[in-house]
Short mmCIF file of C-alpha atoms in Angstrom, two decimals:
data_model
loop_
_atom_site.label_atom_id
_atom_site.label_comp_id
_atom_site.label_asym_id
_atom_site.label_seq_id
_atom_site.Cartn_x
_atom_site.Cartn_y
_atom_site.Cartn_z
CA MET V 1 -88.68 -24.33 24.58
CA ASN V 2 -89.46 -22.68 21.28
CA PHE V 3 -90.93 -19.69 23.11
CA SER V 4 -87.68 -19.15 24.97
CA LEU V 5 -85.65 -19.30 21.80
CA ILE V 6 -87.93 -16.83 20.07
CA PHE V 7 -87.71 -14.48 23.02
CA PHE V 8 -83.91 -14.70 23.02
CA VAL V 9 -83.72 -13.94 19.33
CA MET V 10 -86.07 -10.98 19.65
CA PHE V 11 -84.07 -9.67 22.60
CA ALA V 12 -80.84 -9.94 20.62
CA VAL V 13 -82.28 -8.12 17.67
CA PHE V 14 -83.66 -5.40 19.90
CA ALA V 15 -80.29 -5.08 21.61
CA LEU V 16 -78.52 -4.67 18.28
CA ILE V 17 -80.99 -2.05 17.12
CA PHE V 18 -80.58 -0.26 20.41
CA LEU V 19 -76.82 -0.28 20.15
CA PHE V 20 -76.84 0.97 16.57
CA SER V 21 -79.22 3.77 17.49
CA VAL V 22 -77.19 4.84 20.50
CA ILE V 23 -73.60 4.42 19.28
CA LYS V 24 -72.73 6.53 16.23
CA ILE V 25 -69.45 6.55 14.32
CA VAL V 26 -68.86 9.67 12.20
CA PRO V 27 -66.36 9.11 9.32
CA GLN V 28 -63.65 11.60 8.42
CA GLY V 29 -64.88 14.45 6.21
CA ARG V 30 -68.43 14.22 7.56
CA GLU V 31 -70.39 15.87 10.34
CA PHE V 32 -73.77 14.75 11.74
CA THR V 33 -76.36 16.97 13.36
CA VAL V 34 -78.18 15.68 16.45
CA GLU V 35 -81.86 16.38 17.06
CA ARG V 36 -83.64 15.97 20.36
CA PHE V 37 -87.34 15.56 19.84
CA GLY V 38 -86.91 17.21 16.44
CA LYS V 39 -84.84 20.16 17.66
CA TYR V 40 -81.18 20.66 16.75
CA THR V 41 -78.92 20.30 19.77
CA LYS V 42 -75.35 19.64 18.61
CA THR V 43 -73.04 18.54 15.79
CA LEU V 44 -71.05 15.32 15.85
CA THR V 45 -67.49 15.55 14.54
CA PRO V 46 -65.56 12.57 13.09
CA GLY V 47 -65.20 9.76 15.67
CA ILE V 48 -67.45 7.63 17.92
CA HIS V 49 -70.35 9.13 19.85
CA ILE V 50 -73.12 7.88 22.13
CA LEU V 51 -76.61 9.31 21.92
CA THR V 52 -79.39 9.29 24.45
CA PRO V 53 -81.67 6.41 23.52
CA PHE V 54 -85.22 7.20 22.44
CA VAL V 55 -84.48 10.93 22.88
CA GLU V 56 -81.74 11.92 20.40
CA ARG V 57 -81.33 10.97 16.81
CA ILE V 58 -79.20 11.88 13.81
CA GLY V 59 -80.73 14.75 11.84
CA ARG V 60 -78.55 15.51 8.76
CA ARG V 61 -75.35 13.96 7.49
CA MET V 62 -73.29 16.78 6.00
CA ASN V 63 -70.29 16.43 3.67
CA MET V 64 -67.57 18.80 4.93
CA MET V 65 -65.18 18.24 2.00
CA GLU V 66 -64.90 20.61 -0.95
CA GLN V 67 -67.50 19.87 -3.58
CA VAL V 68 -67.82 20.72 -7.27
CA LEU V 69 -71.21 21.79 -8.63
CA ASP V 70 -72.05 22.27 -12.30
CA VAL V 71 -73.74 25.47 -13.42
CA PRO V 72 -76.14 24.51 -16.24
CA THR V 73 -75.72 26.04 -19.70
CA GLN V 74 -77.88 29.07 -20.32
CA GLU V 75 -78.26 31.76 -22.97
CA VAL V 76 -77.36 35.28 -21.90
CA ILE V 77 -77.83 38.55 -23.78
CA THR V 78 -74.86 40.88 -23.47
CA ARG V 79 -75.04 44.66 -23.24
CA ASP V 80 -74.54 45.00 -27.01
CA ASN V 81 -77.44 42.57 -27.69
CA ALA V 82 -75.34 39.53 -28.54
CA MET V 83 -76.59 36.09 -27.50
CA VAL V 84 -73.99 33.81 -25.88
CA LYS V 85 -74.22 30.41 -24.23
CA VAL V 86 -72.49 30.24 -20.86
CA ASP V 87 -71.86 27.47 -18.35
CA GLY V 88 -69.47 26.99 -15.48
CA ILE V 89 -68.51 25.18 -12.30
CA VAL V 90 -68.40 26.31 -8.67
CA PHE V 91 -66.26 24.89 -5.87
CA ILE V 92 -67.96 25.07 -2.46
CA GLN V 93 -67.24 23.78 1.04
CA VAL V 94 -69.54 23.47 4.03
CA MET V 95 -68.06 25.41 6.94
CA ASP V 96 -71.02 25.18 9.38
CA ALA V 97 -73.02 21.94 9.25
CA ALA V 98 -75.94 23.26 11.27
CA LYS V 99 -76.45 26.33 9.06
CA ALA V 100 -76.09 24.32 5.86
CA ALA V 101 -78.60 21.75 7.17
CA TYR V 102 -81.31 23.98 8.58
CA ARG V 103 -81.09 27.38 6.81
CA VAL V 104 -81.62 26.18 3.24
CA ASP V 105 -83.81 23.36 2.04
CA ASP V 106 -81.94 22.05 -1.03
CA LEU V 107 -78.37 23.26 -0.81
CA THR V 108 -77.17 22.06 -4.21
CA TYR V 109 -80.18 23.41 -6.10
CA ALA V 110 -80.03 26.73 -4.26
CA ILE V 111 -76.35 27.29 -5.08
CA ALA V 112 -76.87 26.32 -8.74
CA GLN V 113 -79.74 28.77 -9.14
CA LEU V 114 -77.80 31.49 -7.36
CA CYS V 115 -74.85 31.00 -9.74
CA MET V 116 -77.09 31.06 -12.83
CA THR V 117 -78.85 34.28 -11.88
CA ASN V 118 -75.65 36.10 -10.98
CA LEU V 119 -73.95 34.80 -14.11
CA ARG V 120 -76.72 36.35 -16.22
CA THR V 121 -76.36 39.60 -14.30
CA VAL V 122 -72.59 39.85 -14.69
CA VAL V 123 -72.42 38.77 -18.35
CA GLY V 124 -75.42 40.93 -19.28
CA SER V 125 -73.65 44.04 -17.98
CA MET V 126 -70.68 43.53 -20.32
CA GLU V 127 -70.18 43.74 -24.07
CA LEU V 128 -69.36 40.68 -26.13
CA ASP V 129 -65.68 41.54 -26.57
CA GLU V 130 -65.33 42.05 -22.83
CA VAL V 131 -67.08 38.75 -22.10
CA LEU V 132 -64.75 36.86 -24.43
CA SER V 133 -61.56 38.52 -23.23
CA GLN V 134 -62.20 39.07 -19.51
CA ARG V 135 -63.06 35.70 -18.06
CA ASP V 136 -60.94 36.34 -15.01
CA SER V 137 -62.91 39.48 -14.28
CA ILE V 138 -66.20 37.56 -14.59
CA ASN V 139 -64.92 34.82 -12.30
CA THR V 140 -63.81 37.33 -9.67
CA ARG V 141 -67.11 39.21 -9.68
CA LEU V 142 -69.13 36.00 -9.50
CA LEU V 143 -67.00 34.64 -6.67
CA HIS V 144 -67.48 37.81 -4.64
CA VAL V 145 -71.27 37.76 -5.10
CA ILE V 146 -71.74 34.02 -4.51
CA ASP V 147 -69.51 33.96 -1.46
CA ALA V 148 -71.39 36.84 0.13
CA ALA V 149 -74.78 35.23 -0.68
CA THR V 150 -73.90 31.77 0.69
CA GLU V 151 -72.22 32.95 3.89
CA PRO V 152 -75.53 32.84 5.91
CA TRP V 153 -75.89 29.18 4.84
CA GLY V 154 -72.50 28.26 6.29
CA ILE V 155 -71.04 27.74 2.82
CA LYS V 156 -67.69 29.00 1.53
CA ALA V 157 -67.37 29.53 -2.24
CA ASN V 158 -63.73 28.88 -3.03
CA ARG V 159 -63.64 29.26 -6.82
CA ILE V 160 -65.95 29.86 -9.75
CA GLU V 161 -64.79 29.12 -13.28
CA ILE V 162 -66.46 29.78 -16.65
CA LYS V 163 -66.17 26.54 -18.60
CA ASP V 164 -67.47 27.60 -21.98
CA LEU V 165 -68.54 30.74 -23.80
CA THR V 166 -70.19 30.11 -27.17
CA PRO V 167 -71.22 33.10 -29.29
CA PRO V 168 -73.61 32.69 -32.26
CA VAL V 169 -72.29 31.31 -35.55
CA ASP V 170 -72.64 34.59 -37.46
CA ILE V 171 -70.77 36.46 -34.77
CA THR V 172 -68.06 33.78 -34.79
CA ASN V 173 -67.66 34.16 -38.57
CA ALA V 174 -67.54 37.95 -38.24
CA MET V 175 -64.88 37.64 -35.55
CA ALA V 176 -62.85 35.33 -37.77
CA ARG V 177 -63.00 37.83 -40.64
CA GLN V 178 -62.09 40.64 -38.27
CA MET V 179 -59.12 38.68 -36.96
CA LYS V 180 -57.97 37.95 -40.53
CA ALA V 181 -58.26 41.60 -41.51
CA GLU V 182 -56.38 42.66 -38.39
CA ARG V 183 -53.55 40.22 -39.10
CA GLU V 184 -53.34 41.39 -42.72
CA ARG V 185 -53.20 44.99 -41.51
CA ARG V 186 -50.38 44.13 -39.12
CA ALA V 187 -48.54 42.33 -41.92
CA VAL V 188 -48.82 45.39 -44.20
CA ILE V 189 -47.64 47.68 -41.40
CA THR V 190 -44.72 45.38 -40.62
CA GLU V 191 -43.74 45.21 -44.29
CA ALA V 192 -43.96 49.01 -44.60
CA ASP V 193 -41.80 49.42 -41.51
CA GLY V 194 -39.26 47.03 -42.98
CA GLU V 195 -39.11 48.97 -46.24
CA LYS V 196 -38.80 52.20 -44.28
CA GLN V 197 -35.91 50.86 -42.23
CA ALA V 198 -34.24 49.54 -45.39
CA ALA V 199 -34.59 52.93 -47.11
CA ILE V 200 -33.16 54.65 -44.04
CA ALA V 201 -30.26 52.20 -43.96
CA ARG V 202 -29.53 52.77 -47.67
CA ALA V 203 -29.68 56.54 -47.19
CA GLU V 204 -27.32 56.30 -44.22
CA GLY V 205 -24.96 54.18 -46.28
CA ALA V 206 -25.01 56.66 -49.17
CA LYS V 207 -24.47 59.49 -46.71
CA GLN V 208 -21.48 57.79 -45.11
CA ALA V 209 -20.07 56.94 -48.55
CA ALA V 210 -20.42 60.57 -49.68
CA ILE V 211 -18.78 61.79 -46.47
CA LEU V 212 -15.89 59.35 -46.83
CA GLU V 213 -15.48 60.26 -50.50
CA ALA V 214 -15.45 63.98 -49.66
CA GLU V 215 -12.91 63.35 -46.89
CA GLY V 216 -10.81 61.37 -49.37
CA ARG V 217 -10.91 64.20 -51.90
CA ARG V 218 -10.03 66.69 -49.17
CA GLU V 219 -7.09 64.56 -48.03
CA ALA V 220 -5.93 64.11 -51.63
CA ALA V 221 -6.19 67.84 -52.25
CA PHE V 222 -4.25 68.51 -49.07
CA ARG V 223 -1.55 66.07 -50.14
CA ASP V 224 -1.40 67.60 -53.64
CA ALA V 225 -1.11 71.08 -52.17
CA GLU V 226 1.63 69.91 -49.83
CA ALA V 227 3.50 68.28 -52.74
CA ARG V 228 3.19 71.44 -54.82
CA GLU V 229 4.42 73.45 -51.83
CA ARG V 230 7.45 71.22 -51.44
CA GLU V 231 8.07 71.39 -55.19
CA ALA V 232 7.80 75.18 -55.10
CA GLU V 233 10.23 75.33 -52.17
CA ALA V 234 12.69 73.15 -54.05
CA GLU V 235 12.28 75.28 -57.17
CA ALA V 236 12.76 78.43 -55.12
CA LYS V 237 15.87 77.01 -53.49
CA ALA V 238 17.28 75.98 -56.85
CA THR V 239 16.51 79.42 -58.29
CA ALA V 240 18.17 81.06 -55.29
CA MET V 241 21.27 78.97 -55.76
CA VAL V 242 21.39 79.82 -59.48
CA SER V 243 20.87 83.49 -58.64
CA GLU V 244 23.77 83.39 -56.20
CA ALA V 245 25.94 81.76 -58.85
CA ILE V 246 24.92 84.40 -61.39
CA ALA V 247 25.70 87.11 -58.87
CA ARG V 248 29.19 85.72 -58.49
CA GLY V 249 29.57 85.94 -62.28
CA ASP V 250 29.43 82.19 -62.97
CA VAL V 251 28.21 81.77 -66.56
CA ASN V 252 27.80 78.01 -66.21
CA ALA V 253 24.96 78.56 -63.73
CA ILE V 254 23.05 80.49 -66.38
CA ASN V 255 23.71 77.71 -68.86
CA TYR V 256 22.49 75.10 -66.35
CA PHE V 257 19.25 76.95 -65.70
CA VAL V 258 18.54 77.49 -69.41
CA ALA V 259 19.46 73.90 -70.31
CA GLN V 260 17.11 72.54 -67.64
CA LYS V 261 14.16 74.53 -68.96
CA TYR V 262 15.08 73.60 -72.52
CA VAL V 263 15.15 69.89 -71.75
CA GLU V 264 11.83 70.07 -69.88
CA ALA V 265 10.16 71.85 -72.80
CA PHE V 266 11.50 69.34 -75.28
CA ALA V 267 10.29 66.44 -73.11
CA GLU V 268 6.78 67.93 -72.97
CA LEU V 269 6.82 68.27 -76.76
CA ALA V 270 7.80 64.61 -77.12
CA ARG V 271 5.06 63.42 -74.71
CA SER V 272 2.26 65.32 -76.47
CA PRO V 273 -0.43 62.85 -77.73
CA GLN V 274 -1.05 64.97 -80.82
CA GLN V 275 2.61 64.99 -81.81
CA LYS V 276 3.30 62.43 -84.57
CA THR V 277 6.80 63.58 -85.52
CA VAL V 278 9.56 64.82 -83.25
CA ILE V 279 11.67 67.58 -84.85
CA VAL V 280 15.19 67.86 -83.49
CA PRO V 281 16.18 71.55 -83.26
CA SER V 282 19.18 72.78 -85.23
CA GLU V 283 20.79 74.19 -82.07
CA MET V 284 21.52 70.69 -80.77
CA GLY V 285 25.21 71.41 -80.66
CA ALA V 286 24.63 74.44 -78.50
CA LEU V 287 22.53 72.28 -76.20
CA VAL V 288 25.37 69.80 -75.88
CA GLY V 289 27.74 72.63 -75.06
CA THR V 290 25.38 73.86 -72.44
CA ILE V 291 25.18 70.42 -70.88
CA ALA V 292 28.99 70.27 -70.86
CA GLY V 293 29.02 73.57 -69.02
CA VAL V 294 26.63 72.18 -66.51
CA GLY V 295 29.01 69.27 -65.97
CA GLU V 296 31.89 71.71 -65.33
CA LEU V 297 29.68 73.58 -62.87
CA VAL V 298 28.92 70.37 -60.99
CA GLY V 299 32.61 69.47 -60.88
CA LEU V 300 33.50 72.94 -59.59
CA ALA V 301 30.87 72.62 -56.90
CA LYS V 302 32.36 69.27 -55.83
CA GLU V 303 35.88 70.79 -55.62
CA GLN V 304 34.64 73.66 -53.45
CA GLN V 305 32.81 71.24 -51.18
CA GLN V 306 35.98 69.13 -50.79
CA VAL V 307 38.02 72.23 -49.88
CA ARG V 308 35.50 73.20 -47.21
CA THR V 309 35.56 69.66 -45.78
CA GLU V 310 39.37 69.61 -45.55
CA ALA V 311 39.34 73.04 -43.87
CA ARG V 312 36.86 71.85 -41.21
CA GLN V 313 38.97 68.74 -40.57
CA ALA V 314 42.20 70.78 -40.22
CA ALA V 315 40.74 73.33 -37.84
CA PRO V 316 40.64 71.05 -34.70
CA ARG V 317 44.26 69.95 -35.18
CA ALA V 318 45.51 73.56 -35.24
CA ALA V 319 43.60 74.62 -32.11
CA PRO V 320 46.13 73.34 -29.40
CA ARG V 321 49.05 75.51 -30.74
CA ARG V 322 47.37 78.70 -29.50
CA SER V 323 48.59 78.15 -25.97
CA GLY V 324 52.31 78.43 -26.93
CA GLY V 325 52.27 81.36 -29.26
CA ALA V 326 50.82 82.78 -32.40
CA VAL V 327 49.46 80.43 -34.99
CA PRO V 328 50.74 81.07 -38.51
CA THR V 329 48.13 81.83 -41.09
CA THR V 330 48.13 80.73 -44.67
CA GLU V 331 46.06 81.97 -47.53
#
């Protein structure tokens, strides 16, 4: 009775082991290689699979998802003999499980060493300033080299990033002083440019002010000349009128002209700043007589103008009589 129970238990355990060795479930993001008597035969994709018992077995379980590997920190000498510490990360993905399983022994270690050696090569071919300022260029060159080197292993290098670049302390201090000097130089240049622009602006302002002032003087001179021209025309017209009156034998016109000049001269004498006492000339009575003559001349001119006006007004009324006969004339 006990022997039967033991046999049943052993059979059940054997059956479970057999089932687990024959039926394989591959999770998502993984691929399993199958070996038949130690030789690779096929790759199992995600899902359930049945193997040949006692003949086939699972060889390698490969992770097909993208993985991140650290590149250890190392000291690299640049082309200008500067020592820098460099580390980074690399993003890889297994594209062919069979190649990744059987063409390289330790995939992670191999990729890390490959990245380190190529990182030394790329950084060592550049100067320190280029290394510090051209990380994108370093990443691109490394990615191209690593991707080409890992392709036979069935690996795809998606990205390579430099995490840290640490130059020596003395070089860091020198760079800080250089940056400070450069900023001070830019500040001095900017200040000089500002002063230059301000001087130019002031010069332009002075130039415009001088131009406007010159234009103002020119306009004032033009106006003064025009006023003098008008005054000269008026004087000439007045002189012509007086000359006509003199030609007709009118003595009052001569008196008017002389009295005008006499009054103007006396007014200038009274306005003189050096004149303390005004002396009235003894010929004041003659001046009054002259002014009276001027008044008579003005009155005579008004009478003549009135006569001319009446004659022009009477002329239209006399015009219709010409149709009936002769028009009588009067002196």
